[in-house]
Amino acid sequence: MDAARVPSARTLSVARPPCVLKLDGLAAGKGVWVCRTQDELDSALEVAQAFDQPFHVEELLEGPELSVFALAASEAAVAFPPARDYKRIGDGDTGPNTGGMGSFSPLPDVADEDSQEILETVHLPVLRELARRGTPFHGLLYAGLMRTEDGLRVIEFNCRFGDPETQSLLPRLEGDLLPLLAGDLSQQPEVGDRAAVTVVVSGGEYPERSDQGTPIAGVEAAEAAGALVFHAGTALHDGQLVTNGGRILNVVGTGATVAEARSAAYEAAAHIDFAGMHFRTDIAAGG
Ligand code: GLY
């Protein structure tokens, strides 16, 4: 990012709170420690040093997060509208991190149209730098961003669509996505006016443990109420839908506004029923 002049967190030479410790490698989403106090830093250093890989220390950034996805073909790219996900298991962003407990789009604080500027200041410089190094990138470049007091900063990149942001983006798209996915970037994604809210329904012990074999009822009723239901951790046992993972279902409501989409998502989620099921009740509450 420094080489591409893309704004990110500054690397610190000394570990002193407040700061963030990050493992320098893949860690199944468990390689980042936010340290606001010396105690948090001490225990993070202990855990990080137990991994057999280098780690580094960054300044702690604060602010709301957003995700912007771009489809790229080397130095050309088109961006999708911003979406926001909710990473903690509990309402009010409490409890452990998860793969994502909900999402929504559009955002109240970053307009759909702002994706173009984010593409130009974040994705395109990185794509040009990759091409310059002889490693051009083709595919989906996901920028995880934070809106700090000093402007947007990149928190992470992924080379895939985001989950569960994509569940809230796809219902907003009009037109054919396939040419874009096939690398024809002559058209921008067509985005409709509707809003979408995704509520993730997880097993009761997620993220510590996944859930297997618990019968699930109510998916048809949720769909009949107008929601899209994307399966994440389900299986069919003798024709019965059962749980088979941590995050089980994504219930997506759409509407003219985020508030309408939110009501639609929660009304539909109320039809889903399985023992121990959990979902956050504050997805898009400020949207
Ligand atoms: N929503 C977070 C991720 O897909 O990594």
PDB file of N, CA and C and ligand atoms in Angstrom, residues 67 69 85-87 98-100 102 142 156 158 160-165 247, ligand 1:
ATOM      1  N   SER A  67     -17.254  -1.785   3.172  1.00  0.00           N
ATOM      2  CA  SER A  67     -16.580  -2.654   2.202  1.00  0.00           C
ATOM      3  C   SER A  67     -16.924  -2.184   0.805  1.00  0.00           C
ATOM      4  N   PHE A  69     -16.249  -3.454  -3.157  1.00  0.00           N
ATOM      5  CA  PHE A  69     -15.742  -4.508  -4.027  1.00  0.00           C
ATOM      6  C   PHE A  69     -15.555  -3.957  -5.432  1.00  0.00           C
ATOM      7  N   ASP A  85     -20.822  -4.444   7.010  1.00  0.00           N
ATOM      8  CA  ASP A  85     -21.128  -5.699   7.699  1.00  0.00           C
ATOM      9  C   ASP A  85     -20.935  -5.545   9.209  1.00  0.00           C
ATOM     10  N   TYR A  86     -21.403  -6.503   9.939  1.00  0.00           N
ATOM     11  CA  TYR A  86     -21.365  -6.500  11.414  1.00  0.00           C
ATOM     12  C   TYR A  86     -20.601  -7.734  11.846  1.00  0.00           C
ATOM     13  N   LYS A  87     -19.406  -7.513  12.438  1.00  0.00           N
ATOM     14  CA  LYS A  87     -18.508  -8.658  12.649  1.00  0.00           C
ATOM     15  C   LYS A  87     -18.693  -9.338  14.004  1.00  0.00           C
ATOM     16  N   THR A  98     -16.885 -12.692  14.369  1.00  0.00           N
ATOM     17  CA  THR A  98     -17.453 -13.815  13.619  1.00  0.00           C
ATOM     18  C   THR A  98     -17.101 -13.628  12.147  1.00  0.00           C
ATOM     19  N   GLY A  99     -17.605 -14.503  11.319  1.00  0.00           N
ATOM     20  CA  GLY A  99     -17.465 -14.301   9.876  1.00  0.00           C
ATOM     21  C   GLY A  99     -18.351 -13.166   9.390  1.00  0.00           C
ATOM     22  N   GLY A 100     -19.289 -12.710  10.206  1.00  0.00           N
ATOM     23  CA  GLY A 100     -20.205 -11.629   9.812  1.00  0.00           C
ATOM     24  C   GLY A 100     -21.636 -12.009  10.155  1.00  0.00           C
ATOM     25  N   GLY A 102     -24.397  -9.855   9.700  1.00  0.00           N
ATOM     26  CA  GLY A 102     -25.419  -9.109   8.969  1.00  0.00           C
ATOM     27  C   GLY A 102     -24.765  -8.039   8.133  1.00  0.00           C
ATOM     28  N   TYR A 142     -11.507  -6.873  -2.959  1.00  0.00           N
ATOM     29  CA  TYR A 142     -12.369  -6.418  -1.867  1.00  0.00           C
ATOM     30  C   TYR A 142     -11.533  -5.504  -0.983  1.00  0.00           C
ATOM     31  N   GLU A 156      -8.060  -3.853   5.167  1.00  0.00           N
ATOM     32  CA  GLU A 156      -7.667  -5.148   4.596  1.00  0.00           C
ATOM     33  C   GLU A 156      -8.088  -5.224   3.142  1.00  0.00           C
ATOM     34  N   ASN A 158      -9.181  -8.422   0.358  1.00  0.00           N
ATOM     35  CA  ASN A 158      -9.417  -9.841   0.098  1.00  0.00           C
ATOM     36  C   ASN A 158      -9.596 -10.015  -1.404  1.00  0.00           C
ATOM     37  N   ARG A 160     -11.838 -11.868  -3.071  1.00  0.00           N
ATOM     38  CA  ARG A 160     -13.104 -12.599  -3.137  1.00  0.00           C
ATOM     39  C   ARG A 160     -14.219 -11.638  -2.768  1.00  0.00           C
ATOM     40  N   PHE A 161     -15.444 -12.008  -3.073  1.00  0.00           N
ATOM     41  CA  PHE A 161     -16.589 -11.241  -2.583  1.00  0.00           C
ATOM     42  C   PHE A 161     -16.660 -11.363  -1.053  1.00  0.00           C
ATOM     43  N   GLY A 162     -17.228 -10.360  -0.409  1.00  0.00           N
ATOM     44  CA  GLY A 162     -17.378 -10.392   1.051  1.00  0.00           C
ATOM     45  C   GLY A 162     -18.652 -11.097   1.455  1.00  0.00           C
ATOM     46  N   ASP A 163     -18.578 -11.745   2.582  1.00  0.00           N
ATOM     47  CA  ASP A 163     -19.714 -12.469   3.138  1.00  0.00           C
ATOM     48  C   ASP A 163     -19.949 -11.901   4.545  1.00  0.00           C
ATOM     49  N   PRO A 164     -21.072 -11.271   4.863  1.00  0.00           N
ATOM     50  CA  PRO A 164     -22.345 -11.296   4.142  1.00  0.00           C
ATOM     51  C   PRO A 164     -22.677  -9.998   3.380  1.00  0.00           C
ATOM     52  N   GLU A 165     -21.691  -9.165   3.002  1.00  0.00           N
ATOM     53  CA  GLU A 165     -22.017  -7.953   2.252  1.00  0.00           C
ATOM     54  C   GLU A 165     -22.649  -8.295   0.897  1.00  0.00           C
ATOM     55  N   ARG A 247     -22.612 -20.326  10.739  1.00  0.00           N
ATOM     56  CA  ARG A 247     -23.657 -19.436  10.235  1.00  0.00           C
ATOM     57  C   ARG A 247     -24.553 -20.273   9.330  1.00  0.00           C
TER      58      ARG A 247
HETATM   59  N1  GLY B   1     -17.405  -9.623   5.666  1.00  0.00           N
HETATM   60  C1  GLY B   1     -16.080  -9.953   5.951  1.00  0.00           C
HETATM   61  C2  GLY B   1     -15.447 -10.833   4.980  1.00  0.00           C
HETATM   62  O1  GLY B   1     -16.065 -11.305   4.043  1.00  0.00           O
HETATM   63  O2  GLY B   1     -14.266 -11.114   5.148  1.00  0.00           O
END
